[in-house]
Tab-separated table of C-alpha atoms and ligand atoms in Angstrom:
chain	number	residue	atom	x	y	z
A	1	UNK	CA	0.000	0.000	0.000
A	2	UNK	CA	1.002	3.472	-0.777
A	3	UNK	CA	2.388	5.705	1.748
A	4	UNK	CA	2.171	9.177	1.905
A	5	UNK	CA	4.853	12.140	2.881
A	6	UNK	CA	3.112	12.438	6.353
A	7	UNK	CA	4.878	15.923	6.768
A	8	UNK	CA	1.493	17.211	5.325
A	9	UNK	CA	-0.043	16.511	8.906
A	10	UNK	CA	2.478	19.135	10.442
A	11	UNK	CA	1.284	21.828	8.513
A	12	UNK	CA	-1.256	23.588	9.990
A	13	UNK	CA	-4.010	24.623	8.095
A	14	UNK	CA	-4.215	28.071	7.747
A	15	UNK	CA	-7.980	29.975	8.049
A	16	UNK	CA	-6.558	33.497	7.848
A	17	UNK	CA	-8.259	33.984	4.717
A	18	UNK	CA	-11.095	32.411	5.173
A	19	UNK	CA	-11.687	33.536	8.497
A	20	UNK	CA	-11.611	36.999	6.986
A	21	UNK	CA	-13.614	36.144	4.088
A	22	UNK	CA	-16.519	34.767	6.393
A	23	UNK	CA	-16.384	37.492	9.228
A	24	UNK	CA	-16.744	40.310	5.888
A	25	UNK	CA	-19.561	38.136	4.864
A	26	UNK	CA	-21.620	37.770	7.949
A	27	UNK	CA	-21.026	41.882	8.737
A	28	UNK	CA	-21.814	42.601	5.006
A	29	UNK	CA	-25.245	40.109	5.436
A	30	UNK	CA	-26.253	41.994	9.114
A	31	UNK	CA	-25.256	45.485	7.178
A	32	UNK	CA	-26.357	45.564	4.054
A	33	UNK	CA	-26.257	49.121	3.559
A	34	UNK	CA	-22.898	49.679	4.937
A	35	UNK	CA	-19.852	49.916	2.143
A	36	UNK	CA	-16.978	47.615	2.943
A	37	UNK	CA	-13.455	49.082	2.320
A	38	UNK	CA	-10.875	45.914	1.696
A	39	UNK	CA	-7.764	46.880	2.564
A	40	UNK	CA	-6.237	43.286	3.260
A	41	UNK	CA	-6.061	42.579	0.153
A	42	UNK	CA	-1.801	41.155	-1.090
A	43	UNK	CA	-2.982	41.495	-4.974
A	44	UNK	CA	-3.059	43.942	-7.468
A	45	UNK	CA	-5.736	45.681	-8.341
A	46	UNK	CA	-4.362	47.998	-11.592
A	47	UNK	CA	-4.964	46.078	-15.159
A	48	UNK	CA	-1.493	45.012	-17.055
A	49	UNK	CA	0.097	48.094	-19.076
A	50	UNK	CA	-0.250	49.031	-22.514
A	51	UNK	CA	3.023	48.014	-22.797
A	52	UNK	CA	2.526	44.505	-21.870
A	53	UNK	CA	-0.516	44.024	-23.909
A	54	UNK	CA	1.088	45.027	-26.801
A	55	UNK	CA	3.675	42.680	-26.748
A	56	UNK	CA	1.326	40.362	-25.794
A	57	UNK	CA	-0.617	40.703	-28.752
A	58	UNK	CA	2.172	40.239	-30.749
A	59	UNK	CA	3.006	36.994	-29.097
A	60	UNK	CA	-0.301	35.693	-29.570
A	61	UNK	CA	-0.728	36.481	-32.858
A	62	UNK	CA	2.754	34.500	-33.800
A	63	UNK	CA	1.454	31.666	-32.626
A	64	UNK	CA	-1.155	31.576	-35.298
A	65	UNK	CA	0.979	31.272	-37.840
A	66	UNK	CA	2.982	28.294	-38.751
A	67	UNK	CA	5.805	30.273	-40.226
A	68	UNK	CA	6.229	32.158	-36.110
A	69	UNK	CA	4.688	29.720	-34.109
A	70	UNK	CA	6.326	28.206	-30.640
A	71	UNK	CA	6.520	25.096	-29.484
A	72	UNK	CA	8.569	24.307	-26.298
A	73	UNK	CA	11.109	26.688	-25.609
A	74	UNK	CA	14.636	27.155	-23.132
A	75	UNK	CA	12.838	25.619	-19.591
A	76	UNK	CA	15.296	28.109	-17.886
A	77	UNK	CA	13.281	31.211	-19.974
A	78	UNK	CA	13.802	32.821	-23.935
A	79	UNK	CA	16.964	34.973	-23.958
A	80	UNK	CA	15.323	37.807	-25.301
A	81	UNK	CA	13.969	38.056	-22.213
A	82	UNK	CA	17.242	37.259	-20.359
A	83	UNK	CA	18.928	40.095	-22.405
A	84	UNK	CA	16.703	43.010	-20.303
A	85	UNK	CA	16.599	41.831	-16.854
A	86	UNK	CA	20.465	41.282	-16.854
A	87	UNK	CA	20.633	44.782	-18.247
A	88	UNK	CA	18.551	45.579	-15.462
A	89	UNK	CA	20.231	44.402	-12.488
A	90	UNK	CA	22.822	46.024	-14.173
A	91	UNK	CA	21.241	49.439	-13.903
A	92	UNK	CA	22.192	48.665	-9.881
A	93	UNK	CA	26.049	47.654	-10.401
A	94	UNK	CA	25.061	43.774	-10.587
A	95	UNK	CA	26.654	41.841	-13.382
A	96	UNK	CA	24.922	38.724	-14.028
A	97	UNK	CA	25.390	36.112	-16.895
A	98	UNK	CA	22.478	35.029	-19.210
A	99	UNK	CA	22.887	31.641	-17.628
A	100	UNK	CA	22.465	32.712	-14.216
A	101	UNK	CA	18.995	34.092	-14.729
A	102	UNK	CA	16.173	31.466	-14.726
A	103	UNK	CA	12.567	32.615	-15.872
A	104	UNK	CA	10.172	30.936	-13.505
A	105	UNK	CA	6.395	31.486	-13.307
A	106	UNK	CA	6.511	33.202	-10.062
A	107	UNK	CA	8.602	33.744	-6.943
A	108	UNK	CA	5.972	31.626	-4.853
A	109	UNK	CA	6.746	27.870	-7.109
A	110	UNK	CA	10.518	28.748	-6.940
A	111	UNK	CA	10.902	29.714	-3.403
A	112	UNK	CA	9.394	26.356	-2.680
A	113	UNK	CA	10.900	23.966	-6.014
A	114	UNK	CA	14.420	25.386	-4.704
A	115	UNK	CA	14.385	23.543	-1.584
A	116	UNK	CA	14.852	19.924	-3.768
A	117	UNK	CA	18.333	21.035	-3.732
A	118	UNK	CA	18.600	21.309	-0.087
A	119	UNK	CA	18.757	17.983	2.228
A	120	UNK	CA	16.245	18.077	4.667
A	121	UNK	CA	19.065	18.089	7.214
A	122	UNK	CA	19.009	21.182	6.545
A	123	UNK	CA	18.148	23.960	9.838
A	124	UNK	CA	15.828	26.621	8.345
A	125	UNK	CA	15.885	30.376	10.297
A	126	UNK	CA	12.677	32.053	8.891
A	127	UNK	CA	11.624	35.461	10.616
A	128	UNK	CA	8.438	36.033	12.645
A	129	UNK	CA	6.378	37.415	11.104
A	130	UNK	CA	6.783	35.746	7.839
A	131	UNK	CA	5.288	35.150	3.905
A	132	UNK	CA	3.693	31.894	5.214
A	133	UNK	CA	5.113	29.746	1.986
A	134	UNK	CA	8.656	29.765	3.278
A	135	UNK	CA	7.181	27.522	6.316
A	136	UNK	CA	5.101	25.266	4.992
A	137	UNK	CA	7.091	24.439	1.610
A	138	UNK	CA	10.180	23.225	5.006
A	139	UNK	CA	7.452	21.624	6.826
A	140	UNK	CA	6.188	19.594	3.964
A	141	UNK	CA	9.773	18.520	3.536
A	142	UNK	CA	10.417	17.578	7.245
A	143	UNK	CA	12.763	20.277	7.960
A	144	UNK	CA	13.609	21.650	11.516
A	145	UNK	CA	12.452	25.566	11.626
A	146	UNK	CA	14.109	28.099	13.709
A	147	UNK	CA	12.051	31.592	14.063
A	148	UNK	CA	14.325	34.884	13.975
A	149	UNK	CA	12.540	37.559	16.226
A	150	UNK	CA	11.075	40.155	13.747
A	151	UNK	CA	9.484	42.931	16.491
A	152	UNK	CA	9.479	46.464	17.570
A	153	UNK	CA	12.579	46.487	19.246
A	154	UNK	CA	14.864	45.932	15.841
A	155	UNK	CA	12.305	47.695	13.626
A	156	UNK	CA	11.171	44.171	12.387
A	157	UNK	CA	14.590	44.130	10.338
A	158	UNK	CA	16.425	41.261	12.994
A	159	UNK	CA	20.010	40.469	12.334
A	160	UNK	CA	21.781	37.618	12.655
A	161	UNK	CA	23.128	36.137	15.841
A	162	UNK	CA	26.225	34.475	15.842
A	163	UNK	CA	24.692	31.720	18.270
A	164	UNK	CA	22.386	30.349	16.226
A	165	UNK	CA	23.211	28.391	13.622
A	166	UNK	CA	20.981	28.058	10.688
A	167	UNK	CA	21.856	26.347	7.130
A	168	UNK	CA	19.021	28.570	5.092
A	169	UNK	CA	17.966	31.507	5.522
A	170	UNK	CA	14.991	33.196	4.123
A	171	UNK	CA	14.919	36.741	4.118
A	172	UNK	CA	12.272	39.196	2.036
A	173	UNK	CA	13.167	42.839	1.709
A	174	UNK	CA	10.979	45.183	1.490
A	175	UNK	CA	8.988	42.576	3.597
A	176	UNK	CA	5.569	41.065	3.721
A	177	UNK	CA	3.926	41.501	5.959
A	178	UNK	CA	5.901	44.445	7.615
A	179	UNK	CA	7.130	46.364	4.582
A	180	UNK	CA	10.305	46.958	6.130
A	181	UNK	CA	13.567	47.323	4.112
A	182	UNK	CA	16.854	46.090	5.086
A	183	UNK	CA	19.603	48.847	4.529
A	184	UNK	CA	23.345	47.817	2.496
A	185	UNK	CA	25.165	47.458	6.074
A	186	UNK	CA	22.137	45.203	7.358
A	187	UNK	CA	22.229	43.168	4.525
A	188	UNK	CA	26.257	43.057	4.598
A	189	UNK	CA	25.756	41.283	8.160
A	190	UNK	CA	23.660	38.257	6.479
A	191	UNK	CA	25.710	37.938	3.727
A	192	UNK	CA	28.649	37.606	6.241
A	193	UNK	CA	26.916	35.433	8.284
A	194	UNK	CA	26.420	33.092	5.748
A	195	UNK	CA	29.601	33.266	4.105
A	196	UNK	CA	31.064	32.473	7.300
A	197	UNK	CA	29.153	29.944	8.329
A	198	UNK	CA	28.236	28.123	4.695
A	199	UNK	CA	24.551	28.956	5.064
A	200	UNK	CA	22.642	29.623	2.170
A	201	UNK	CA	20.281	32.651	1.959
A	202	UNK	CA	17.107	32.710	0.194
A	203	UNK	CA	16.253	36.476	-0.888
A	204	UNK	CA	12.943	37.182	-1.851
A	205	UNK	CA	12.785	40.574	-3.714
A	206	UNK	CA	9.425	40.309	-4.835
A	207	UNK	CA	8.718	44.153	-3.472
A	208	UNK	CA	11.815	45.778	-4.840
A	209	UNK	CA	10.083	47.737	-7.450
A	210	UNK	CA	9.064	49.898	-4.534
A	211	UNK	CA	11.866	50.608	-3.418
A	212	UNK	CA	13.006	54.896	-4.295
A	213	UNK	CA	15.124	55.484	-1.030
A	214	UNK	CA	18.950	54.367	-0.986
A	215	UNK	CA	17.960	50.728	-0.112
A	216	UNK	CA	19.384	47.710	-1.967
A	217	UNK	CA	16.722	46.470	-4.712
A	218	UNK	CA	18.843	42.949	-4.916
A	219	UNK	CA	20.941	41.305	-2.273
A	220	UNK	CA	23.263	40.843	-5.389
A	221	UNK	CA	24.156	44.286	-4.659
A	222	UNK	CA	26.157	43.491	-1.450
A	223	UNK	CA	29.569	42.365	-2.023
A	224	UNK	CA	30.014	38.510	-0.807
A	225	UNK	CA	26.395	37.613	-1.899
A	226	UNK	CA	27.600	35.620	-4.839
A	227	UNK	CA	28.959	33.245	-3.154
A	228	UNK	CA	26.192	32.683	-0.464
A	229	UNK	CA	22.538	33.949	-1.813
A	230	UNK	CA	19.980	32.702	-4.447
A	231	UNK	CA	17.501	35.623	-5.319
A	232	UNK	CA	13.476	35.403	-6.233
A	233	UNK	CA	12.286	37.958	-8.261
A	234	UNK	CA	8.551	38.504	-9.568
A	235	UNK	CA	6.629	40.977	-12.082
A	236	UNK	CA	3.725	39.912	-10.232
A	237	UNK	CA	3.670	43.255	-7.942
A	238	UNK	CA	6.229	44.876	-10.361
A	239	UNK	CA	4.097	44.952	-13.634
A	240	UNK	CA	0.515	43.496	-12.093
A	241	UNK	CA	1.634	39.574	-13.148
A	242	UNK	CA	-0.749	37.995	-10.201
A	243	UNK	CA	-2.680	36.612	-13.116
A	244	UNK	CA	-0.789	36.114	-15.790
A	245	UNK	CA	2.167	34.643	-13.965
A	246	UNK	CA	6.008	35.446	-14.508
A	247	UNK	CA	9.106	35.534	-12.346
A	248	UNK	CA	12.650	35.035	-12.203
A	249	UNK	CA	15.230	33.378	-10.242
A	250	UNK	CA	19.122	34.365	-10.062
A	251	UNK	CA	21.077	31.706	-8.893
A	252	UNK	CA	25.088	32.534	-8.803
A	253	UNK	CA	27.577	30.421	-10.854
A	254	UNK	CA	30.122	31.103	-7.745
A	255	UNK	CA	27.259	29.511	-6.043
A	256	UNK	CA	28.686	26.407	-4.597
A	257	UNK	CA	27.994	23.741	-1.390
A	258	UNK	CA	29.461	20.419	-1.197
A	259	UNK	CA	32.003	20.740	-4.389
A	260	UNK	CA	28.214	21.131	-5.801
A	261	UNK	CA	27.580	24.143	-8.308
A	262	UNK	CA	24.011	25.158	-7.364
A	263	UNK	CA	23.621	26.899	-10.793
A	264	UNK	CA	24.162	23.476	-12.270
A	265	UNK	CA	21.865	21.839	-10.227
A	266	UNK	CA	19.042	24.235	-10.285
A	267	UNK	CA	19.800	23.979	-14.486
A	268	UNK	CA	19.217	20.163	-13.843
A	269	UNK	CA	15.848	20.693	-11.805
A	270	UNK	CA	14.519	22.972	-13.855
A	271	UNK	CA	14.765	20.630	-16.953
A	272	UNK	CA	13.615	17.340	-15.794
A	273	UNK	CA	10.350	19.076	-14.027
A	274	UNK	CA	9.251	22.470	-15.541
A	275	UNK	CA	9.216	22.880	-19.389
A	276	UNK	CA	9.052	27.025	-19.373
A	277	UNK	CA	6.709	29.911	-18.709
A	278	UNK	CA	4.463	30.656	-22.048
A	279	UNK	CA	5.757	32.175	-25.031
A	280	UNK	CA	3.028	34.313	-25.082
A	281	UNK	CA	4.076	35.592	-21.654
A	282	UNK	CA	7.068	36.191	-21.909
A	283	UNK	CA	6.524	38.367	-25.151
A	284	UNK	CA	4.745	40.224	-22.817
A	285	UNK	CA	6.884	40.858	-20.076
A	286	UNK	CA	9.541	42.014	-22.769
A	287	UNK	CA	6.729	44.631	-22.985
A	288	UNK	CA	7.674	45.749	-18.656
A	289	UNK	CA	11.573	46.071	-19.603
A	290	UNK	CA	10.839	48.666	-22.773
A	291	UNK	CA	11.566	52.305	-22.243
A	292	UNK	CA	8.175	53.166	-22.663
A	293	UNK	CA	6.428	50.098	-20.399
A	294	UNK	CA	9.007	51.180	-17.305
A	295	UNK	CA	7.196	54.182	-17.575
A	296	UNK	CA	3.947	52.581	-17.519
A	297	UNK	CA	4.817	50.245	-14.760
A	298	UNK	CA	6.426	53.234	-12.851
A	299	UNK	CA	2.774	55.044	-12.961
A	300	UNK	CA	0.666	52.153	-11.943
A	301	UNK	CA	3.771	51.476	-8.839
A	302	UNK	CA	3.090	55.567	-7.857
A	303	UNK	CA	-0.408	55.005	-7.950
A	304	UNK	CA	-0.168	52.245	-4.966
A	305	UNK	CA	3.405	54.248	-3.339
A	306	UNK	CA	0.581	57.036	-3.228
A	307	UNK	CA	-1.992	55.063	-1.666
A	308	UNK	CA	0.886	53.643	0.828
A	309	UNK	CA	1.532	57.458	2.032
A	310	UNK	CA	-2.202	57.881	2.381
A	311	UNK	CA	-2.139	55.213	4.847
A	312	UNK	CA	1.439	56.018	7.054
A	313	UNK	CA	0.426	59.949	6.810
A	314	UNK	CA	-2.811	58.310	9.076
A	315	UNK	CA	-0.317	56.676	10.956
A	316	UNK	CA	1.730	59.654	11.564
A	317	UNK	CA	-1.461	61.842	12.544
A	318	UNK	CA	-2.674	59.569	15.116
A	319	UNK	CA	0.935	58.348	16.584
A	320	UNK	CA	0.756	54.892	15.716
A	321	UNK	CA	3.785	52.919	15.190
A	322	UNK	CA	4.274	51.427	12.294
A	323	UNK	CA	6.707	49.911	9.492
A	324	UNK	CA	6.474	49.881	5.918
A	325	UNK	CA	4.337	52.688	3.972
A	326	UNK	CA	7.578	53.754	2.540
A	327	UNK	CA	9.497	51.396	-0.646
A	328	UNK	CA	6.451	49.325	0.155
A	329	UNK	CA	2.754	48.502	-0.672
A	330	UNK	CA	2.183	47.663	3.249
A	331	UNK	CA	2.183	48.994	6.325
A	332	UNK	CA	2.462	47.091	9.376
A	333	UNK	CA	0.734	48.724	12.498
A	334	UNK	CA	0.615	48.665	16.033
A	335	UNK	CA	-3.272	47.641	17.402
A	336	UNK	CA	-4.386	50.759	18.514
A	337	UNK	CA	-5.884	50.808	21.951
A	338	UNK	CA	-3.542	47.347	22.751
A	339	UNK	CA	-5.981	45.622	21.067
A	340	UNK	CA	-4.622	41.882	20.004
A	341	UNK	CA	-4.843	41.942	15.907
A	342	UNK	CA	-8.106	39.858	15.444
A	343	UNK	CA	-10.030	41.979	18.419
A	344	UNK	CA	-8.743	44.930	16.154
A	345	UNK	CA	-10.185	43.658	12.922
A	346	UNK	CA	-13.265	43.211	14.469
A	347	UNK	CA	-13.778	46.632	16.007
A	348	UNK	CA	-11.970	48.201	12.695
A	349	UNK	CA	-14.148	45.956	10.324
A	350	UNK	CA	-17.642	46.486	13.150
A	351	UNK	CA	-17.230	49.929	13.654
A	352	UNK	CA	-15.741	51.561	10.187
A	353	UNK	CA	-16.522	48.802	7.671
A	354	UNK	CA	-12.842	48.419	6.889
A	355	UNK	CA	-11.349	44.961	6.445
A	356	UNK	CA	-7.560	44.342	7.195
A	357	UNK	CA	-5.277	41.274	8.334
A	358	UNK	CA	-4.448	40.020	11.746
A	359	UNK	CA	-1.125	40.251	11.541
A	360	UNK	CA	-1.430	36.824	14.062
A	361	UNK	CA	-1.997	35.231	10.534
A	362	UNK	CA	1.607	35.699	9.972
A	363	UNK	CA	3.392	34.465	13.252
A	364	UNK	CA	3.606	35.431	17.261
A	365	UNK	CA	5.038	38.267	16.773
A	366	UNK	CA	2.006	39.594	15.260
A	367	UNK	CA	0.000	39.132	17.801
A	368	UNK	CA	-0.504	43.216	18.290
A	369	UNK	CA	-0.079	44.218	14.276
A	370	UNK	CA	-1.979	44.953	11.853
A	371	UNK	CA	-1.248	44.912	7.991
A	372	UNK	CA	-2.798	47.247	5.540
A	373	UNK	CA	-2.136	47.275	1.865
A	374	UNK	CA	-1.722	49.999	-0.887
A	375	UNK	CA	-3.203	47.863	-3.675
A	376	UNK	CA	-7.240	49.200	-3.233
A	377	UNK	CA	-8.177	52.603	-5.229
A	378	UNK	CA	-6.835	55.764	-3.972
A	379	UNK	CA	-10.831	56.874	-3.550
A	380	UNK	CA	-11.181	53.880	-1.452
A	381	UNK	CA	-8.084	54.201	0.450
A	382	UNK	CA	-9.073	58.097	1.615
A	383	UNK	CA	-12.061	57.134	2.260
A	384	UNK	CA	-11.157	53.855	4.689
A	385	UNK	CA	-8.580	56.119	6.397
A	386	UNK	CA	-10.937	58.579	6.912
A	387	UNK	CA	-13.379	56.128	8.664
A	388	UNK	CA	-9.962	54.928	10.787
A	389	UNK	CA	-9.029	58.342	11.824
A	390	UNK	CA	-12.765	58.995	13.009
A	391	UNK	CA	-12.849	55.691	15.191
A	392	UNK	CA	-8.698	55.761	16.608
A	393	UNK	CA	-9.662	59.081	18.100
A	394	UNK	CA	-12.492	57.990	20.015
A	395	UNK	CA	-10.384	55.579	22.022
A	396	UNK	CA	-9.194	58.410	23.747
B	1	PLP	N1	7.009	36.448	-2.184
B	1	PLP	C1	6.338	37.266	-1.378
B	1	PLP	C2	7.014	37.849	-0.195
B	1	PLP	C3	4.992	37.577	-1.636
B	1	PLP	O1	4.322	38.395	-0.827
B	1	PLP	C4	4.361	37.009	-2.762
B	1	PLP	C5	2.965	37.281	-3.088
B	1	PLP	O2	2.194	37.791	-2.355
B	1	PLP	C6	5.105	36.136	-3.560
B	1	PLP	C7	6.431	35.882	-3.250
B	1	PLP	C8	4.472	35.443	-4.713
B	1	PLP	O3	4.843	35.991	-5.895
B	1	PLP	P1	4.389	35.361	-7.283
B	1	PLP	O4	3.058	35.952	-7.612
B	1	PLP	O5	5.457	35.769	-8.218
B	1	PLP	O6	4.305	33.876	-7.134
């Protein structure tokens, strides 16, 4: 008789969502005439560019004709696409090689399809608070999981500590859910760390399109990282990608563990069990990298970085502490009135008809946070702040 990877019965099933989705829907069934504001929502909300759909079109329209059409392509991505996204990491001092680039559809399969070249041996230092994938995809593989204290007290940006030892490391900058950003000398401490101690760090820069200030955009950017960092990049929040599904991964050729070259055998992995993102989409995402579609993309980022300020200018009115809001589309927010997070979405979602996460949804240390995204409409977002201001203040 079969048996099954019995990992799966570690995981623990997560209801954040639908909690949220049932606690809107009995409020909006007692309330009927009140207008929910959803500001928990993690996807976009701003259609693809013009850019994009042009390109697109293009793609689509090749593959009606015998003399264009595309069969299977490179599993590890086209290199017309290859061409602008090295020439954009080069934009930020980072010289990459064609063949260090891998076009994946989305950060979220790669950040868990990486860890088949990791022994479950392995001991795993996520941060609490965290993305919830980089947990689960280690639990359904049996690893052991260390937690790295993300909290007030380091600005939700902890460093490493020389007494723990930890083989990966998973770290996401600017973060969900706090929307911090790790600065070039913060970073330079991880890379460090793992150079020193032949740990591996998994860098999710999903957000880094966000980022304006003098904050790195790729942990490529910090000298040492070559030799100790794989990087997970998306267009998903970049270009509005949630639905049509691109990303890529950069994974060193200096990269090495064991005598192993983990360029090689991510090449390897990537050929035996994915066969490529869609010709079609990548045409289009050639359509992100033009002149003319970074200016597109730019508008529809400025759009949500406006929203963002909406949200932390609240913040800043009423004193309430906070990350994020700046180089990111979230801001992470001390529970006014010491309110545990789901006590605080009820009286916030009761009382103002504004829905936003618990940040306990994301780990202990989010016990007493709140997240709030950017991605609604900038009427919307006024509006839902508005109704926040108008019910903080009367908690005295
Ligand atoms: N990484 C982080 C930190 C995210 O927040 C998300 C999406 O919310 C992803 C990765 C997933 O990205 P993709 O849509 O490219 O799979």
């Amino acid at each position: 008789m079969v048996s099954v990877n019995k990992n799966y019965k570690n995981i623990k099933e997560s209801y954040l969502f639908s909690d949220i989705a049932k606690k809107v829907a009995d409020f909006s069934a007692a309330n009927p005439d009140i207008k929910i504001i959803r500001m928990g929502i993690g996807d976009v909300t701003r259609p693809l560019c013009e850019s994009v759909i042009s390109e697109m079109s293009v793609g689509v329209r090749e593959m009606g004709k015998a003399e264009t059409f595309h069969g299977y392509g490179p599993e590890q991505g086209y290199g017309f696409i290859k061409e602008p996204i090295k020439a954009y990491y080069a934009e930020s001092g980072v010289e990459l090689d064609l063949d260090e680039i891998f076009i994946s559809d989305g950060a979220k399969s790669d950040v868990g399809n990486i860890l088949d070249l990791f022994s479950p041996d392995n001991t795993v230092l996520v941060p609490d608070p965290v993305y919830p994938v980089y947990v689960d995809t280690n639990i359904m593989s049996g690893r052991n999981i260390i937690f790295a204290n993300s909290n007030e007290e380091n600005g939700f940006l902890p460093l490493p500590d020389e007494n723990v030892k930890a083989d990966i490391i998973y770290i996401c900058s600017p973060n969900n859910p706090t929307g911090a950003v790790y600065n070039r000398e913060q970073l330079k401490k991880w890379v460090d760390y793992a150079n020193k101690n032949g740990s591996i760090i998994l860098f999710d820069a999903a957000y880094e399109a966000f980022i304006d200030g003098d904050y790195p955009k790729s942990i490529f950017e910090i000298e040492g990282a070559k030799t100790c960092a794989i990087e997970f990049c998306s267009l998903s929040k970049t270009a509005g990608f949630t639905g049509t599904r691109m990303g890529y991964t950069v994974v060193p050729k200096a990269l090495e563990a064991e005598n192993m070259s983990l360029n090689k055998m991510w090449l390897r992995r990537q050929t035996t069990k994915f066969n490529g993102v869609s010709y079609v989409v990548q045409r289009g995402a050639l359509g992100v990298f033009t002149p003319e579609g970074r200016k597109q993309i730019k508008e529809n980022i400025e759009y949500y970085k406006e929203n963002a300020k909406i949200i932390s200018d609240t913040m800043d009115e009423l004193g309430i502490w906070y990350t994020g809001g700046k180089n990111s589309p979230y801001v992470w927010l001390k529970c006014p009135g010491n309110m545990e997070s789901w006590e605080f979405f009820d009286f916030l979602l009761k009382n103002a008809g504004v829905v936003g996460t618990p940040g306990s949804g994301f780990g202990n240390n989010g016990t007493n946070f709140f997240r709030l995204t950017a991605f609604s409409t900038k009427e919307n977002t006024i509006e839902a702040m508005e109704r926040f201001k108008k019910l903080v203040k009367t908690l005295g």
